[in-house]
mmCIF file of C-alpha atoms and ligand atoms in Angstrom:
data_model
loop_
_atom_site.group_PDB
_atom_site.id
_atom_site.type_symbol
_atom_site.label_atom_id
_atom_site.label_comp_id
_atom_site.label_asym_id
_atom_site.label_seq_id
_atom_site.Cartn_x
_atom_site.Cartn_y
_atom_site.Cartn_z
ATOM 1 C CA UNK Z 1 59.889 66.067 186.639
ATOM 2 C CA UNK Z 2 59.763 69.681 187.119
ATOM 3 C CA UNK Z 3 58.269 72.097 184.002
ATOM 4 C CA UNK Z 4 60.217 74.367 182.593
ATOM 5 C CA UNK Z 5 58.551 77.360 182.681
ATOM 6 C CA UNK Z 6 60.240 79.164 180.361
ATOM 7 C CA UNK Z 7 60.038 76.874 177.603
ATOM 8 C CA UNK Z 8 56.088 76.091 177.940
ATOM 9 C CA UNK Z 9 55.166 79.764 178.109
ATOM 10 C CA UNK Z 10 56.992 80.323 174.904
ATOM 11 C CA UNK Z 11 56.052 77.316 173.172
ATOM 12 C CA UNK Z 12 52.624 78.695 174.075
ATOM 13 C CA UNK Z 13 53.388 81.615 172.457
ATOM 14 C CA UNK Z 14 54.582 80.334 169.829
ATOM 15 C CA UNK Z 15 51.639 78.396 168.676
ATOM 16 C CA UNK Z 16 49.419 81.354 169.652
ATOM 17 C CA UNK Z 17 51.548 83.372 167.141
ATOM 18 C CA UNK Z 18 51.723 80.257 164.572
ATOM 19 C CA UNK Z 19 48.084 80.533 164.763
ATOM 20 C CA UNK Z 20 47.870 84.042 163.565
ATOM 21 C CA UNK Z 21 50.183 84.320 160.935
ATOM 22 C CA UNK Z 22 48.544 81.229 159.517
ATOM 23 C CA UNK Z 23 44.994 82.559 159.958
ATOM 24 C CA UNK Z 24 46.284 85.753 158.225
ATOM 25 C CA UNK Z 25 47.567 84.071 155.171
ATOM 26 C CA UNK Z 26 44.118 81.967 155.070
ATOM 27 C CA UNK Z 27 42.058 85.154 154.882
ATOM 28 C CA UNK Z 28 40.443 84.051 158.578
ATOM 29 C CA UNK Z 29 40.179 85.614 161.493
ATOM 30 C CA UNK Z 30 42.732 84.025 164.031
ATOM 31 C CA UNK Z 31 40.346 84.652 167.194
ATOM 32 C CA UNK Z 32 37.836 82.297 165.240
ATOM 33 C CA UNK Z 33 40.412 79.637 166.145
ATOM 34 C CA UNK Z 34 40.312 78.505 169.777
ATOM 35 C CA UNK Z 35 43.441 76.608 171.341
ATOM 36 C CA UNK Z 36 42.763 73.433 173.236
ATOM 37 C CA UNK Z 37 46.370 72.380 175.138
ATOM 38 C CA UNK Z 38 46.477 68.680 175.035
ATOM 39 C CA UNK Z 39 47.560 67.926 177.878
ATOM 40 C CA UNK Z 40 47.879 64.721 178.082
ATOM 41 C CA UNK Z 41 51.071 62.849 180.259
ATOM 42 C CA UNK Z 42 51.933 66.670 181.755
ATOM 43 C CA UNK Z 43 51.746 66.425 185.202
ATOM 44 C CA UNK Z 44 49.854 68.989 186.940
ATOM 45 C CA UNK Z 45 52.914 71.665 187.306
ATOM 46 C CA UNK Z 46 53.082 71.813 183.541
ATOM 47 C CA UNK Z 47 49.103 73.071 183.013
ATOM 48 C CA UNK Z 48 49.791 75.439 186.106
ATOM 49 C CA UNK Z 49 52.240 77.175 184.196
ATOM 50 C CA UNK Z 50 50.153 77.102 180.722
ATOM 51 C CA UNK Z 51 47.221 78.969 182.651
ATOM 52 C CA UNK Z 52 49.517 81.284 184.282
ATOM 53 C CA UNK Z 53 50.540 81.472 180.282
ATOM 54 C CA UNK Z 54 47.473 82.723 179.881
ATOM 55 C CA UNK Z 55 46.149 79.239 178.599
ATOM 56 C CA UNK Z 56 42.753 78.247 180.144
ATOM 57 C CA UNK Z 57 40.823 75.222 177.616
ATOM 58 C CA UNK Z 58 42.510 72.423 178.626
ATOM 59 C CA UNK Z 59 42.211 68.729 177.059
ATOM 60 C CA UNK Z 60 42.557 64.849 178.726
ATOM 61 C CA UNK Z 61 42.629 61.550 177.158
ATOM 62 C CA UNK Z 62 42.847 59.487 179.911
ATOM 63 C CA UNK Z 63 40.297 59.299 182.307
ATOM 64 C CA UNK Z 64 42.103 57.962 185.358
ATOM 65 C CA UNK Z 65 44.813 60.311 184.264
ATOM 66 C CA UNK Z 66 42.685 63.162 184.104
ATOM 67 C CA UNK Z 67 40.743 62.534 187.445
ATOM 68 C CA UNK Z 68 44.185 62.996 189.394
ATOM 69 C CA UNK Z 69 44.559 66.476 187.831
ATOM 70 C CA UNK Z 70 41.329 67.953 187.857
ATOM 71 C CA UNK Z 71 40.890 68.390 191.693
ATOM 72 C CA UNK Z 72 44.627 69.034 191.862
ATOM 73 C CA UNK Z 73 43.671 72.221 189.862
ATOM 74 C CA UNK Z 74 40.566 72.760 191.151
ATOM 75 C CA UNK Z 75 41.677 76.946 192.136
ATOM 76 C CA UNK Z 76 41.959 77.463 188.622
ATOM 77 C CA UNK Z 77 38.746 78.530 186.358
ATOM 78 C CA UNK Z 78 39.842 75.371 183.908
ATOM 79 C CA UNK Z 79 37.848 74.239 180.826
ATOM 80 C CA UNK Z 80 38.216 70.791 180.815
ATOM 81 C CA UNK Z 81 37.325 68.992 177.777
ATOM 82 C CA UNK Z 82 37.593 64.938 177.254
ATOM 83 C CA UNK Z 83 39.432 63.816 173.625
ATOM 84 C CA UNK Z 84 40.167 60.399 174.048
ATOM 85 C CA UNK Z 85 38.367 57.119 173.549
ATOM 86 C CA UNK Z 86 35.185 56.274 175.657
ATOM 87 C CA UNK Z 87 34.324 53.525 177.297
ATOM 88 C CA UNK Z 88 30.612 53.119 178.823
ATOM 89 C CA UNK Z 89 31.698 52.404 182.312
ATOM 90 C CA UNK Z 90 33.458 55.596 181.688
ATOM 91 C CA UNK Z 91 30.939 57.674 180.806
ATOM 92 C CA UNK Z 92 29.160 58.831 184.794
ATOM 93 C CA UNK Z 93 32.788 60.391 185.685
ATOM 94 C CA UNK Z 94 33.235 62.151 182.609
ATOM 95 C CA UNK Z 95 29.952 63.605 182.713
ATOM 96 C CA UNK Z 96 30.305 64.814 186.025
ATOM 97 C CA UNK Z 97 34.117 66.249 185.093
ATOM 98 C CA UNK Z 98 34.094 67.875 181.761
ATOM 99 C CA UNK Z 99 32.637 70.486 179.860
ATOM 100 C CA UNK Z 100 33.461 69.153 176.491
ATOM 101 C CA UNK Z 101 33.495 65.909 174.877
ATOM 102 C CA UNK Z 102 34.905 65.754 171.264
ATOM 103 C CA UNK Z 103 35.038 62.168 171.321
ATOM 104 C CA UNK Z 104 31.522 60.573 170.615
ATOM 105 C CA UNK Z 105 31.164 57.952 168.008
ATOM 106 C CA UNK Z 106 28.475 56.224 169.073
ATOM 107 C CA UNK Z 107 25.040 56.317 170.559
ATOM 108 C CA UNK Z 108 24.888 54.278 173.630
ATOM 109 C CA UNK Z 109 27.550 56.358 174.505
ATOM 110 C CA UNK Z 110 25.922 59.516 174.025
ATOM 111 C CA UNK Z 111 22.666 58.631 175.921
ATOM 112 C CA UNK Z 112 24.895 57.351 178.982
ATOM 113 C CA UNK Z 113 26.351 60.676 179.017
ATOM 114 C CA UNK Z 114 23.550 62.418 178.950
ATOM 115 C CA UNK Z 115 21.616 60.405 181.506
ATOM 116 C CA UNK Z 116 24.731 60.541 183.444
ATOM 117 C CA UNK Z 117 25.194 64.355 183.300
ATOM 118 C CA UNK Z 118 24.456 66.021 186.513
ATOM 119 C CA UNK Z 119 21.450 68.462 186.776
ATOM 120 C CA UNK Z 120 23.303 71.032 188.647
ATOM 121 C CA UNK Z 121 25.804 71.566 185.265
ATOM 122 C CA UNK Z 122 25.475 73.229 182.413
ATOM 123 C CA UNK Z 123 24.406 70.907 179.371
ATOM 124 C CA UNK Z 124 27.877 68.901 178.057
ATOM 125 C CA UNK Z 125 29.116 70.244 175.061
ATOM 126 C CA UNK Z 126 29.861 67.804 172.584
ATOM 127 C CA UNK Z 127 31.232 67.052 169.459
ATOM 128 C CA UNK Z 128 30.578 63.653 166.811
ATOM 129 C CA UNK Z 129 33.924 62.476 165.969
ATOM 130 C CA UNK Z 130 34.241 60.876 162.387
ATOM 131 C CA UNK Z 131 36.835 58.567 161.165
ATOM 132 C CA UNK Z 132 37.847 60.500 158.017
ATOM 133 C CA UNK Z 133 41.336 58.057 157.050
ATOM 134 C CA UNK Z 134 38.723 54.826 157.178
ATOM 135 C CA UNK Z 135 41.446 52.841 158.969
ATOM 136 C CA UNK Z 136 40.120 50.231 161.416
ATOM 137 C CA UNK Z 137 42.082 51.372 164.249
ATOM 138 C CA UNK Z 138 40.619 54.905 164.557
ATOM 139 C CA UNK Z 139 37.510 55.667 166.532
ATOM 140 C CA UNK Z 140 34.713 57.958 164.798
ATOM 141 C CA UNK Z 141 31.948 57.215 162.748
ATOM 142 C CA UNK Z 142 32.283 57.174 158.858
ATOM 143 C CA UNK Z 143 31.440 60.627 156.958
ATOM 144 C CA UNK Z 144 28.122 59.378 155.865
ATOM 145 C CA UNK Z 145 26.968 58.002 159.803
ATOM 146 C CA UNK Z 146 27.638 61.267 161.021
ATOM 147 C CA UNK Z 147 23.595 62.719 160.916
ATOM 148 C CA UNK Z 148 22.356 59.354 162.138
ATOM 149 C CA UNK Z 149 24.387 60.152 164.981
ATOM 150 C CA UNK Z 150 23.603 64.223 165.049
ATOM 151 C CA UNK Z 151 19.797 63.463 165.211
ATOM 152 C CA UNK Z 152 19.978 61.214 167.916
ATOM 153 C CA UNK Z 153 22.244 63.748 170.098
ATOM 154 C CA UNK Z 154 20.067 66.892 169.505
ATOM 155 C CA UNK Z 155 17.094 64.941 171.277
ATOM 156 C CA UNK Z 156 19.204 63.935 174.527
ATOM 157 C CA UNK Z 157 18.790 66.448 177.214
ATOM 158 C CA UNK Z 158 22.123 67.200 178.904
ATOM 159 C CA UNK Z 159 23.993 67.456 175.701
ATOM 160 C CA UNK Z 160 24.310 70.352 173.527
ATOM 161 C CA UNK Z 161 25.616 69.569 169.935
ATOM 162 C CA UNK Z 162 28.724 71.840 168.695
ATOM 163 C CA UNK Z 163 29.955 70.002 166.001
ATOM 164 C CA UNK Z 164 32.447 67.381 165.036
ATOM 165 C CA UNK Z 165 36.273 66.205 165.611
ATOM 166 C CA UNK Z 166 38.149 64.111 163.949
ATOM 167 C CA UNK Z 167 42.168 62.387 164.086
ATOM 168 C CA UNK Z 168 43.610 62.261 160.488
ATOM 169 C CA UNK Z 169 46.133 60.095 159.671
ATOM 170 C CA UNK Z 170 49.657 60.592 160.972
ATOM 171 C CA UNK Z 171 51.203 60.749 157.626
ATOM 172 C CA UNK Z 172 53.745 63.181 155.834
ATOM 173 C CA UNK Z 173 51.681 63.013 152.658
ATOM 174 C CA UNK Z 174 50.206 66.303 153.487
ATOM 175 C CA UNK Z 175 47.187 66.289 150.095
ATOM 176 C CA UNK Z 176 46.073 63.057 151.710
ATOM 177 C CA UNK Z 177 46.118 64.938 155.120
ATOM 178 C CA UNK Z 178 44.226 67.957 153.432
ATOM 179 C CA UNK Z 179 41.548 65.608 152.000
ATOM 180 C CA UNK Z 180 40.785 64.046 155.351
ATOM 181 C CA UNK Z 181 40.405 67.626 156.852
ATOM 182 C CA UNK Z 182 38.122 68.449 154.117
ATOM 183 C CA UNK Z 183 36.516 65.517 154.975
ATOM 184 C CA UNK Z 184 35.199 66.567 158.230
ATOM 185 C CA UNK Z 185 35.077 69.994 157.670
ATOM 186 C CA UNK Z 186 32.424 69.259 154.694
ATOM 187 C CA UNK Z 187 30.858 67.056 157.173
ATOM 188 C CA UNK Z 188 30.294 69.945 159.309
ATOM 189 C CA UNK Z 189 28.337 71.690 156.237
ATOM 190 C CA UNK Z 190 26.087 68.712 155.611
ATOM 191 C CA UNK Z 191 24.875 69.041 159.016
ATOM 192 C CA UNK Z 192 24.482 72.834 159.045
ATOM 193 C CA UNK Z 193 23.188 72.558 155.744
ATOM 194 C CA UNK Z 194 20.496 69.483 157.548
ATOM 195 C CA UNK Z 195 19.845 72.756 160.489
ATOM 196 C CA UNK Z 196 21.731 71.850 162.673
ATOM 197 C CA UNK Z 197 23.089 74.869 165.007
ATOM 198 C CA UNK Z 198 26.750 74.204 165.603
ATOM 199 C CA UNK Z 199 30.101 76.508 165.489
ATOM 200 C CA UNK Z 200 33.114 73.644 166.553
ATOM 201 C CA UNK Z 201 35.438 72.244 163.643
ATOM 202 C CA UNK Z 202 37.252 70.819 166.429
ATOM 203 C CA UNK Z 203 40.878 69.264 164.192
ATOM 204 C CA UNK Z 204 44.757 69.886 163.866
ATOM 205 C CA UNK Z 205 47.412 69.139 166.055
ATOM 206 C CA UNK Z 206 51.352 69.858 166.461
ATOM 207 C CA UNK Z 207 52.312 68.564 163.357
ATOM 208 C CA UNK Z 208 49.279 69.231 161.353
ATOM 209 C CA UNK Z 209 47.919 72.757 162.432
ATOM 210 C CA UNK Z 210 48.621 74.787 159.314
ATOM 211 C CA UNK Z 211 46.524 72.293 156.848
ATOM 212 C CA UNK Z 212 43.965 71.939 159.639
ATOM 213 C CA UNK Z 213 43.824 75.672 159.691
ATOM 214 C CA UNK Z 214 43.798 76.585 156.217
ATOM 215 C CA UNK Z 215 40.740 73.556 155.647
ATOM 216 C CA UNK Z 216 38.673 75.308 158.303
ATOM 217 C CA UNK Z 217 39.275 74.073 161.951
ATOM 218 C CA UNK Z 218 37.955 76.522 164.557
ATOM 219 C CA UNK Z 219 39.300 74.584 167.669
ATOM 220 C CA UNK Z 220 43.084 73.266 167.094
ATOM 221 C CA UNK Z 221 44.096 70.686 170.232
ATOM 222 C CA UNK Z 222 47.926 71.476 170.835
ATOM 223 C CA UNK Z 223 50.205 69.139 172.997
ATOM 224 C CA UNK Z 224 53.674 68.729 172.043
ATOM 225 C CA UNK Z 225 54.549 72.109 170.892
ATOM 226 C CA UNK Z 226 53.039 74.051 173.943
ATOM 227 C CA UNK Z 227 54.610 71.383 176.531
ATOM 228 C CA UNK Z 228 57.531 69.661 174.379
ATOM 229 C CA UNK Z 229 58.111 65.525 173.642
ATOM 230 C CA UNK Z 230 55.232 63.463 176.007
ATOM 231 C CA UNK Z 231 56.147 61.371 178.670
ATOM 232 C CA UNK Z 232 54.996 58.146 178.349
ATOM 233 C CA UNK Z 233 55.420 57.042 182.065
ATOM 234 C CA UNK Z 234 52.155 56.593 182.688
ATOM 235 C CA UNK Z 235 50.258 52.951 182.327
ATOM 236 C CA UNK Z 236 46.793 54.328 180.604
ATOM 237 C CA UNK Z 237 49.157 55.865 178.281
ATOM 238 C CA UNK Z 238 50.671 52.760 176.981
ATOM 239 C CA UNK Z 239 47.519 50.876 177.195
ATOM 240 C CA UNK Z 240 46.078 53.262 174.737
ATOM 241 C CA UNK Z 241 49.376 52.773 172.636
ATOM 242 C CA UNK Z 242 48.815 49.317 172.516
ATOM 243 C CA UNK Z 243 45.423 49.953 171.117
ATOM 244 C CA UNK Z 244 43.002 49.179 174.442
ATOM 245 C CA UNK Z 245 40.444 52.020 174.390
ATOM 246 C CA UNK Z 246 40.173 53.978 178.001
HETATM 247 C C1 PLP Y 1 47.631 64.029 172.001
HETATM 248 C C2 PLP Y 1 46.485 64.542 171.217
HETATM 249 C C3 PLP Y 1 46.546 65.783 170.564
HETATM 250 C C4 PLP Y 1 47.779 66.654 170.529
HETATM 251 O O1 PLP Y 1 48.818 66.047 169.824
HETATM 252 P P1 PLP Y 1 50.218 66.775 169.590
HETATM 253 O O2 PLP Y 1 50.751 66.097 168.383
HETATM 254 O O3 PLP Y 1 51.035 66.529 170.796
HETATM 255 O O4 PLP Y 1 49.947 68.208 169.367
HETATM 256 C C5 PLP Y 1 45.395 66.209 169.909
HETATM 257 N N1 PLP Y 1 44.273 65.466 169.862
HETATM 258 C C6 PLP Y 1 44.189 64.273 170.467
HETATM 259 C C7 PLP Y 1 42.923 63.497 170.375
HETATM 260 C C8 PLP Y 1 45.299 63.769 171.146
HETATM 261 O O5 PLP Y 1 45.204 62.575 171.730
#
């Protein structure tokens, strides 16, 4: 399919300006909030045109996915950052392809990725995700696990702690959706409050960027309104759908 320039470049800019005006309102400063396009299902023509856009943080769920597109935009200075679920024989090509990984929930993850992190790259910057709706289905690890999982991640070598992510529940009951984003953002404070050094409330999406906003997020991951409806073409996609983890 080809992009449509015209309509990601402005859906870009809308969000950037969505962003703002939001920030504004919440008394924050709107360059404290850092866009992550999720990019997930674009092919690689779309994210072409979002960095020509000016967009340059970029983030995959699917590893297989993801490994297509990454050399395919290898000419472009890319931050690529891995959201989705993790599995351990995953974890050596992640390492060796991201910069970010907002998605750890548990430790033998962590410590693969960390052994598995090559010496020549920078540290991988990661993030704990919690489950903050406590449904069954969602990956993280529950508000209260989240130090126990902190203190083993500051000792691992080739990881460098930045905070913590989270997926709310897709609901329209937007005081349930604020709690859960208060959730994780008082999370964060525990943990600062415990000494640990981290800056990355990494939460809000398309639908959900306002609350997440106004409750503190300072790294909002964007997909359908930068690149419009997903395609859902590909088979990791509807693997994950079906609830098999990557
Ligand atoms: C797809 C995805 C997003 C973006 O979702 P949109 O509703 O398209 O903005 C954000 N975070 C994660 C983990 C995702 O999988």
């Amino acid at each position: 399919m080809e992009p449509n320039t015209t309509t990601i470049a402005s859906g870009l800019q809308k969000v950037k300006a969505r962003i703002s005006e939001i920030a504004d309102k919440a008394g924050r400063q709107p360059e404290a909030i850092t866009l992550l396009a999720a990019s997930k299902t674009n092919p690689v023509e779309c994210l072409r045109e979002a960095f020509v856009a000016g967009q340059t943080i970029f983030g995959e769920n699917y590893l297989q996915e993801a490994l297509g597109k990454i050399p395919a935009l290898a000419d472009l200075p890319i931050e690529w950052h891995f959201i989705g679920p993790i599995q351990s024989n995953k974890t050596k090509r992640i390492a060796e392809n991201f910069a970010w990984v907002h998605s750890i929930d548990r430790k033998k993850i962590a410590g693969r990725l960390s052994k598995d992190r090559p010496e020549s790259l920078p540290p991988l910057q990661v993030c704990v995700q919690v489950n903050v709706s406590g449904e069954d289905s969602k990956s993280g690890v529950a508000p209260d696990e989240a130090a126990d999982l902190a203190a083993y991640i500051v000792e691992l070598p080739r990881l460098k702690l930045r905070g913590v992510m989270a997926i709310p529940e897709l609901t329209q009951a937007t005081a349930l959706q604020r709690s859960q984003f208060r959730m994780l953002k008082e999370t964060y404070d525990r943990l600062k409050q415990a000494g640990y050094d981290l800056d990355t409330i990494s939460m809000g999406m398309s639908e959900d960027l306002d609350i997440a906003i106004e409750e503190g997020a300072t790294m909002v991951r964007i997909g359908t309104a930068i690149f419009g409806p997903r395609r859902y073409a590909i088979p990791e996609e509807l693997a994950i759908r079906q609830g098999k983890p990557e």
